[in-house]
Short mmCIF file of C-alpha atoms in Angstrom, two decimals:
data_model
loop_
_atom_site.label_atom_id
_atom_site.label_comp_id
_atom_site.label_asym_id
_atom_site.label_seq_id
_atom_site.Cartn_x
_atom_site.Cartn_y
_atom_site.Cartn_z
CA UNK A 24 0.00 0.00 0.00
CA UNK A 25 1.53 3.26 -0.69
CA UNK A 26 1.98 6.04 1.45
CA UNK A 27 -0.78 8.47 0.98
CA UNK A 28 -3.50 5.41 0.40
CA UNK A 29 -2.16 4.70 4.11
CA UNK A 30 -2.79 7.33 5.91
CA UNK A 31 -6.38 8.15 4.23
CA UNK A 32 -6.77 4.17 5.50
CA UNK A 33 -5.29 5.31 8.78
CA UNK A 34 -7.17 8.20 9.45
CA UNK A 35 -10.29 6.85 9.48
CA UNK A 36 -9.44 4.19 11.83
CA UNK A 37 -11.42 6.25 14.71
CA UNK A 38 -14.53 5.70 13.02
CA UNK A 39 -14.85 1.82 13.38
CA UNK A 40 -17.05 0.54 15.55
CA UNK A 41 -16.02 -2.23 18.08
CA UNK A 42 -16.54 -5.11 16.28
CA UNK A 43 -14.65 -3.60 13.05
CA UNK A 44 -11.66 -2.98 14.88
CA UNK A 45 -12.02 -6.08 16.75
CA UNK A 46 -11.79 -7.46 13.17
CA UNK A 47 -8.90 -5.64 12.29
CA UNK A 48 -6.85 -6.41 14.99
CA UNK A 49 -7.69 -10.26 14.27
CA UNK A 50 -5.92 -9.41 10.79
CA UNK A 51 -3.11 -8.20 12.12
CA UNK A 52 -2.41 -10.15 15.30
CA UNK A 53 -0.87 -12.82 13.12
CA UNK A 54 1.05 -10.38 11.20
CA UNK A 55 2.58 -8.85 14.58
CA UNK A 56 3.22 -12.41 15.97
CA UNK A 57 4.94 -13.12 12.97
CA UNK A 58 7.22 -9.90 13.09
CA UNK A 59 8.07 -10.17 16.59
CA UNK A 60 9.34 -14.22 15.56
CA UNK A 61 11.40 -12.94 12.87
CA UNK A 62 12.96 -10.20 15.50
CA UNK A 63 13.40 -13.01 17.99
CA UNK A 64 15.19 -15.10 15.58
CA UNK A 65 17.55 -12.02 14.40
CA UNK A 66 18.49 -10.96 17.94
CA UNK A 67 19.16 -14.40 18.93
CA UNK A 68 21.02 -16.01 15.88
CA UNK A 69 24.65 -16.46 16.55
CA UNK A 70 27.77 -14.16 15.94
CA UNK A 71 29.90 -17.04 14.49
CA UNK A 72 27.23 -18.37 11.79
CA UNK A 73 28.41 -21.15 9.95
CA UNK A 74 27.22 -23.05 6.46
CA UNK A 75 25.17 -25.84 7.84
CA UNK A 76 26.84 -28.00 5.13
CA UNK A 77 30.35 -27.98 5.28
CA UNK A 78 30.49 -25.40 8.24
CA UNK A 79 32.10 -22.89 6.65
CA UNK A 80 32.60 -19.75 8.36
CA UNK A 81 32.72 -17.84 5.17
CA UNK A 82 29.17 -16.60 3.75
CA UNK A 83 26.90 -13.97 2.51
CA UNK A 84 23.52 -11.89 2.48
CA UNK A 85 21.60 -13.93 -0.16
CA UNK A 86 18.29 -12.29 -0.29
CA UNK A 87 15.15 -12.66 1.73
CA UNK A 88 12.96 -16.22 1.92
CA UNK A 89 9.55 -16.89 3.40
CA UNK A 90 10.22 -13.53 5.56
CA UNK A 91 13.83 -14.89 6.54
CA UNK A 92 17.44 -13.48 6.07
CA UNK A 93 18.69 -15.60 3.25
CA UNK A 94 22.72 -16.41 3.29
CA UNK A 95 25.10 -18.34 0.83
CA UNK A 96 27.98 -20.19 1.48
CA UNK A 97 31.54 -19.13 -0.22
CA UNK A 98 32.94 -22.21 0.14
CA UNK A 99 29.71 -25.30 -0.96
CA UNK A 100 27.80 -22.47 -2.63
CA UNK A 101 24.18 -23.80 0.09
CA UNK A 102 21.49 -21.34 0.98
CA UNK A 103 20.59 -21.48 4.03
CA UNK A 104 18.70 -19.14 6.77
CA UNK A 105 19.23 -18.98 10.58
CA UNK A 106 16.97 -21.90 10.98
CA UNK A 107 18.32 -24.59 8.65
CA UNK A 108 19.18 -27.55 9.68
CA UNK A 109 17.44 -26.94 13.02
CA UNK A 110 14.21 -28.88 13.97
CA UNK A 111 12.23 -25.52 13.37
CA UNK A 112 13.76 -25.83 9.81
CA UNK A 113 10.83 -25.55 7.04
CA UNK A 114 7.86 -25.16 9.61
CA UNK A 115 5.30 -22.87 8.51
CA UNK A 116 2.81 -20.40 10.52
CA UNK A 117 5.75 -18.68 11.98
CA UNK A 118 3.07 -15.90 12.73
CA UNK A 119 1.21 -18.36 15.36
CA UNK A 120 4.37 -20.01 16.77
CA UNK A 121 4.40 -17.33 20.18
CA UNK A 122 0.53 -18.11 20.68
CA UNK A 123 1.44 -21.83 20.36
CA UNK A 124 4.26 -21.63 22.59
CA UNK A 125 1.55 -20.08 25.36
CA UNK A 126 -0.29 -23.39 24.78
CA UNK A 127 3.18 -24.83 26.11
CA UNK A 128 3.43 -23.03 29.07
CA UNK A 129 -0.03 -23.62 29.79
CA UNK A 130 0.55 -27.47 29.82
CA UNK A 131 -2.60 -27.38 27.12
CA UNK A 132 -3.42 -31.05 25.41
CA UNK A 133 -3.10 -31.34 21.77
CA UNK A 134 -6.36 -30.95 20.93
CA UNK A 135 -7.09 -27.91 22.88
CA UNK A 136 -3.99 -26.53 21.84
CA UNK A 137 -5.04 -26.62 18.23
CA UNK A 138 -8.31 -25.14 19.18
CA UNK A 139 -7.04 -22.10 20.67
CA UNK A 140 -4.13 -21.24 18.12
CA UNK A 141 -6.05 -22.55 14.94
CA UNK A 142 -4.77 -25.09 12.95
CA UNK A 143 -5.09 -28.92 12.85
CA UNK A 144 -4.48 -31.34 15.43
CA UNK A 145 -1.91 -33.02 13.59
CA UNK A 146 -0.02 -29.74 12.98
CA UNK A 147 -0.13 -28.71 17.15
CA UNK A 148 1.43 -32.35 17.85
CA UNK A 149 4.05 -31.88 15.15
CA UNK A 150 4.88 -28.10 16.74
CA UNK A 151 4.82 -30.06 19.68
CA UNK A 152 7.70 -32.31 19.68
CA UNK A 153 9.93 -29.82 16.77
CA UNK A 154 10.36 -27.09 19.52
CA UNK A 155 10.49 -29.64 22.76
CA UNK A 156 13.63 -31.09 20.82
CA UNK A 157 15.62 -28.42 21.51
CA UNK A 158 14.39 -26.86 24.86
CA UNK A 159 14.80 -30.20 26.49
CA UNK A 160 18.90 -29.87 26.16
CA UNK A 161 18.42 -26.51 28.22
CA UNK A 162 19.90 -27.76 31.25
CA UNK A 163 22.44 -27.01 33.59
CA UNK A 164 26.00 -27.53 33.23
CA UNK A 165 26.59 -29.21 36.14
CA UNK A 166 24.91 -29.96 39.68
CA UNK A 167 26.68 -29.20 43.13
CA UNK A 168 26.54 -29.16 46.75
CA UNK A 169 23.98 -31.86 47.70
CA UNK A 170 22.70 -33.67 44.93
CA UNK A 171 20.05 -35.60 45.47
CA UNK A 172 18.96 -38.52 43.03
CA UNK A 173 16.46 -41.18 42.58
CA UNK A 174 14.62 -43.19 40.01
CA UNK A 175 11.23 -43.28 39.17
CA UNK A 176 9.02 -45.99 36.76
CA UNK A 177 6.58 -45.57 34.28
CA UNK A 178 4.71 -48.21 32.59
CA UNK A 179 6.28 -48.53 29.02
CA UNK A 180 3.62 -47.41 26.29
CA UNK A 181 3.89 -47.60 22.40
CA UNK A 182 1.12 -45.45 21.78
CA UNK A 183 0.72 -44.28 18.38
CA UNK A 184 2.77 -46.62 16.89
CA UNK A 185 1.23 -49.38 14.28
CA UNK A 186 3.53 -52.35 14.54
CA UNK A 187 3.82 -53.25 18.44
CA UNK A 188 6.59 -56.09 19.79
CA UNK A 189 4.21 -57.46 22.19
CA UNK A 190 0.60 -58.14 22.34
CA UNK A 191 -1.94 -54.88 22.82
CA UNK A 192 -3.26 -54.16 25.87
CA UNK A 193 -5.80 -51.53 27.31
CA UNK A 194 -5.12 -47.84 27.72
CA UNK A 195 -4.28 -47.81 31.33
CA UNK A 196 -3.07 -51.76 31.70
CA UNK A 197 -0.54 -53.08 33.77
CA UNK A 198 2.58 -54.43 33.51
CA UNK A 199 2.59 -58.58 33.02
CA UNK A 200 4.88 -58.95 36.03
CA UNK A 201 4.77 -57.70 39.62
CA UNK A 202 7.83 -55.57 40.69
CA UNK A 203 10.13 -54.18 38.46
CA UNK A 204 10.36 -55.13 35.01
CA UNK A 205 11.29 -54.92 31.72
CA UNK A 206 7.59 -53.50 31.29
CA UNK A 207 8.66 -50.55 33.40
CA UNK A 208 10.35 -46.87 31.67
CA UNK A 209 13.07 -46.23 34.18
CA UNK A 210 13.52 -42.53 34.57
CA UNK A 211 16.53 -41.00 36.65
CA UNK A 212 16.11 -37.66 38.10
CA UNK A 213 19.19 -35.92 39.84
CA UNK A 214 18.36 -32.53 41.41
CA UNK A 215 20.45 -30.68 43.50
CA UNK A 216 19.11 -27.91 46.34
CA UNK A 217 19.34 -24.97 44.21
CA UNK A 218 16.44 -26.58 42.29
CA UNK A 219 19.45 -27.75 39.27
CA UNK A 220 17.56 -30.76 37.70
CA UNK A 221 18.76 -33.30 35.36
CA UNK A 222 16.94 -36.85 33.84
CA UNK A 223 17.29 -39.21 31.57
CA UNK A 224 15.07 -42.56 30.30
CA UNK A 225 18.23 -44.90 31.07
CA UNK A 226 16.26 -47.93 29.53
CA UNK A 227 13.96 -50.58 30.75
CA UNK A 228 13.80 -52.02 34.24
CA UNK A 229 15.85 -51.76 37.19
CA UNK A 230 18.59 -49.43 37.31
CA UNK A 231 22.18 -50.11 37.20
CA UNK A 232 25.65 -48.63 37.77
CA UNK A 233 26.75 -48.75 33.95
CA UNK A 234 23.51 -46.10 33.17
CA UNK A 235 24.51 -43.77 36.33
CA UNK A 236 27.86 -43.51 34.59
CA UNK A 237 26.69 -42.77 31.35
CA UNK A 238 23.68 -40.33 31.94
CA UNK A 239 25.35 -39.11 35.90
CA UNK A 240 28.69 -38.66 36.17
CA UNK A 241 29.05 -36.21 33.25
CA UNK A 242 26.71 -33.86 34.88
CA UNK A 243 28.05 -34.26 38.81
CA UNK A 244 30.49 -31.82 40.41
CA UNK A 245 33.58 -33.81 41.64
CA UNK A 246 33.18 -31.77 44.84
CA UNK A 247 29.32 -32.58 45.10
CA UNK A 248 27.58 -34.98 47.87
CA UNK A 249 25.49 -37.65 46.25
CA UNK A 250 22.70 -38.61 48.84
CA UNK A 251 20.15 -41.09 47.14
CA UNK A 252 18.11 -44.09 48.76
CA UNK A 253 19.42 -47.65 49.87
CA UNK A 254 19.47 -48.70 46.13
CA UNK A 255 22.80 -50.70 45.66
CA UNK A 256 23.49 -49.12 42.25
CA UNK A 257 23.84 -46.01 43.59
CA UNK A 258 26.48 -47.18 46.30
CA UNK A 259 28.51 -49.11 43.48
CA UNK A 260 28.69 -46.50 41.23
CA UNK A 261 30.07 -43.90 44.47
CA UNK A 262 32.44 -46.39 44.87
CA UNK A 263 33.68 -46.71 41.24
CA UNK A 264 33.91 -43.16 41.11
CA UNK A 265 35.34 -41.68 44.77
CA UNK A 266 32.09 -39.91 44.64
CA UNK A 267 30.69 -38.89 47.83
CA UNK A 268 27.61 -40.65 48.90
CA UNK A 269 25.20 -40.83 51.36
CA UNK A 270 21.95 -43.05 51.70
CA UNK A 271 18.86 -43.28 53.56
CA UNK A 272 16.78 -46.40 54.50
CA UNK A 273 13.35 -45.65 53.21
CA UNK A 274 12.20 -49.36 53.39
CA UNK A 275 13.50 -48.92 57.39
CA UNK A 276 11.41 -45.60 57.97
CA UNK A 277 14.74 -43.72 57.82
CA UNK A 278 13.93 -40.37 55.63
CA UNK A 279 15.65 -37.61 56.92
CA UNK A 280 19.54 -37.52 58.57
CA UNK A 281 21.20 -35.21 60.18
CA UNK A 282 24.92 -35.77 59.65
CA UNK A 283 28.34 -33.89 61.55
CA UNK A 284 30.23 -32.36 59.28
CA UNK A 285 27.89 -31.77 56.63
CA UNK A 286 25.97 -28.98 56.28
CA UNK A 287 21.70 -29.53 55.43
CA UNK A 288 20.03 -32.97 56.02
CA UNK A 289 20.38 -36.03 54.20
CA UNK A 290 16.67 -36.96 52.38
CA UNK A 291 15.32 -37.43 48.93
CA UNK A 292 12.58 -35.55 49.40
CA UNK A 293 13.29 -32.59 47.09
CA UNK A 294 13.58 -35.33 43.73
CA UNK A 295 10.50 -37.15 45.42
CA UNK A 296 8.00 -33.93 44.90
CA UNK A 297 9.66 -33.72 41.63
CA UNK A 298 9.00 -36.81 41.14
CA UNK A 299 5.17 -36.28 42.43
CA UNK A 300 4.59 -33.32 40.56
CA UNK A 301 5.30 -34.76 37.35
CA UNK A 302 3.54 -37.52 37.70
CA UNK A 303 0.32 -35.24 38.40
CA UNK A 304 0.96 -32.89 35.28
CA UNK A 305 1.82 -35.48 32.86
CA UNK A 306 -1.83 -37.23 33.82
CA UNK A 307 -3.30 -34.87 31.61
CA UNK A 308 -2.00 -36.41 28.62
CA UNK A 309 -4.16 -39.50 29.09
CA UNK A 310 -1.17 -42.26 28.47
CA UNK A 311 2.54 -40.70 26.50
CA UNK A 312 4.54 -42.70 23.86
CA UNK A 313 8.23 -43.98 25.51
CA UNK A 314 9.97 -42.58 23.00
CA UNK A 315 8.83 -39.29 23.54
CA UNK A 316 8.95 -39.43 27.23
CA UNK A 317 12.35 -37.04 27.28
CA UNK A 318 10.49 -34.52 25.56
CA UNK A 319 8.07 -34.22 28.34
CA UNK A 320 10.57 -34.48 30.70
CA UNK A 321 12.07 -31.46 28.97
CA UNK A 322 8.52 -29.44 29.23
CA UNK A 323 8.39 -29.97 32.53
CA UNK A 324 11.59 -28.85 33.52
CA UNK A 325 10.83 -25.60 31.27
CA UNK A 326 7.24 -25.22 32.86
CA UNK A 327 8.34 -26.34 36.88
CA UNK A 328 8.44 -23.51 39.18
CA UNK A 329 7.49 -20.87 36.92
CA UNK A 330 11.58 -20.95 35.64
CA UNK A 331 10.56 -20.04 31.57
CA UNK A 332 7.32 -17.82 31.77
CA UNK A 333 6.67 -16.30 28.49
CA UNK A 334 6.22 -17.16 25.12
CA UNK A 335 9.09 -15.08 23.98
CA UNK A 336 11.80 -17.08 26.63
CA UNK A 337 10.61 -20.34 25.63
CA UNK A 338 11.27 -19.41 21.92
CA UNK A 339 14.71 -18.13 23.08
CA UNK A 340 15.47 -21.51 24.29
CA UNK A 341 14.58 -23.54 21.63
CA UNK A 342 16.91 -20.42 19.48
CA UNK A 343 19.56 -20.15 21.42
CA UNK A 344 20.62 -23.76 21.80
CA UNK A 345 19.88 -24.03 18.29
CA UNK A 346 22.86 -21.39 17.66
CA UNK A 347 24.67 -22.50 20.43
#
C-alpha cells in the first residue's frame, strides 16, 4: 500500500465501531506475531554463523525467503537461513508459533492446543515435539553441593505406533509382572538444592551402575555430595567413582539424617515432589509414547516452578541452543 492510500486508511481508523476494529486487529495479530518471531530469531542467531553443510565460516547476504534473512555459502555455494538444519527448519505459521508456545506453558493437550491457536491437530502435535527437541537440552551444566537422586518408573507405552513387539493391551493396563520389570520406563532424576535438575530414560527395568555412569557422572560436580536411597546401584557406582555418597533407609522408615560435618540434612525428598509433581501434570495427557517421554521431561523442567514464563523465553530456548 503506498503512502498516501495509508494514511487516508489510517485516518479513518477512529470511526470503526467495536466489532470492526475487533476485526482488524484479528488481521493483524498474526502479522505482529509473525514480526516479533522474525525479531526473535535475528536478535538471537549467533555471531559465528556457519554453512550448515560444510560449516564454513565464510558466507553472505543472499536475499530474503519466506520472511527470513537468506545467506550463501563461499565455500559449498548452500542457501541457508538462521533456521536450517534446526528442527524448526521448514515449519510454517511462523506468525502463530508465540501463541502456540503459550499453549506450552499452559501445559494445554493437543487438541485444545489446536483449538485455541487454529490449525489442525496433527499440525499442534508436530509443533509439539519440533520445539520440545531443543528446549529439552536446556539444562544445567553441572549440579553441586547436595545432589540428590532417585529413580522413578513408568509403565512402558507404544502409543501411536502401528507395529507393536508385544501383544496390545488396554489404555491404562498393567505391567505382566509384579515388581520391576522390563515393562517398566526407568527414569533418573538428579536434582540438587538450588532446584538444578537433570533426567534421563536410562532404559527398561531396574537401574544399574553402567547407566549412572553414562547419563550421571558427566553432569556431577567432583566436589558434590550424592545422597540417594538404599538402592545398591547407587552405592557401586560412588564407589567406582570416589564420589561422595550418602543413603537413607526408606524401606526402614529412615527419611531424613542429620549428619556432623555436613551442612543440610540427608533426604530425597526434594527429587520425590519432583518426582510427584510430574507424575500429576503429565496425567493430563491421558497415556505418552516412551519414546517421547524425554520430551516431556524437557517441558516440565521448562514449565516447573514458573523458571521459563513467556512465550518469547521459551522461543529463546529452543533459538539459542539451536545457535549454540
Amino acid at each position: 500500500m503506498k503512502a498516501p492510500r495509508f494514511t487516508n486508511w489510517f485516518a479513518n481508523l477512529r470511526l470503526l465501531n467495536q466489532p470492526q476494529r475487533l476485526q482488524v486487529l484479528d488481521a493483524l495479530h498474526p502479522a505482529a506475531g509473525l514480526d516479533q518471531v522474525i525479531a526473535l530469531i535475528g536478535q538471537i542467531r549467533a555471531a559465528t554463523r556457519q554453512c550448515p553443510q560444510c560449516a564454513s565460516p565464510h558466507w553472505h547476504r543472499h536475499g530474503h525467503a519466506n520472511d527470513l534473512q537468506r545467506f550463501r555459502c563461499c565455500d559449498c555455494g548452500r542457501t541457508f537461513n538462521d533456521l536450517s538444519g534446526t528442527p524448526l527448519a521448514r515449519l510454517r505459521l511462523r506468525g502463530k508459533w508465540l501463541d502456540y508456545l503459550n499453549t506450552l506453558l499452559d501445559s494445554t493437550t493437543v487438541r485444545r492446543a489446536a483449538t485455541r491457536v487454529g490449525v489442525h491437530r496433527n499440525t499442534a502435535f508436530r509443533w509439539r515435539h519440533r520445539f520440545l527437541h531443543w528446549v529439552k537440552l536446556d539444562r544445567p551444566a553441572q549440579l553441586g553441593g547436595i545432589v540428590e537422586a532417585d529413580e522413578m518408573f513408568l509403565l512402558e507405552s507404544q502409543k501411536g505406533s502401528r507395529k507393536l513387539d508385544r501383544p496390545p493391551r488396554k489404555r491404562g493396563g498393567a505391567a505382566s509382572k509384579r515388581g520391576i520389570s522390563n515393562d517398566l520406563d526407568c527414569i533418573l532424576v538428579a536434582r540438587d538444592r538450588h532446584g538444578g535438575t537433570i533426567d534421563a530414560v536410562v532404559g527398561r527395568g531396574a537401574l544399574k551402575a553402567v547407566q549412572l555412569e553414562q547419563h550421571l557422572l558427566p553432569k556431577l560436580h567432583r566436589e558434590a555430595l550424592l545422597v540417594t536411597d538404599s538402592n545398591a546401584a547407587y552405592r557401586a557406582f560412588a564407589r567406582r567413582h570416589g564420589v561422595a555418597h550418602q543413603s537413607v533407609n526408606l524401606r526402614a522408615g529412615v527419611r531424613v539424617r542429620v549428619r556432623p560435618g555436613i551442612e543440610g540434612a540427608i533426604h530425597v525428598q526434594n527429587v520425590n515432589a519432583y518426582h510427584s509433581r510430574f507424575r500429576g501434570w503429565l496425567a493430563r495427557f491421558n497415556g505418552v509414547a516412551s519414546r517421547y517421554l524425554p520430551n516431556y521431561l524437557g517441558w516440565r523442567w521448562a514449565v516447573d516452578g514458573g523458571r521459563i514464563s513467556t512465550a518469547e523465553q521459551l522461543l529463546r530456548a529452543a533459538v539459542s541452543l539451536i545457535h549454540r
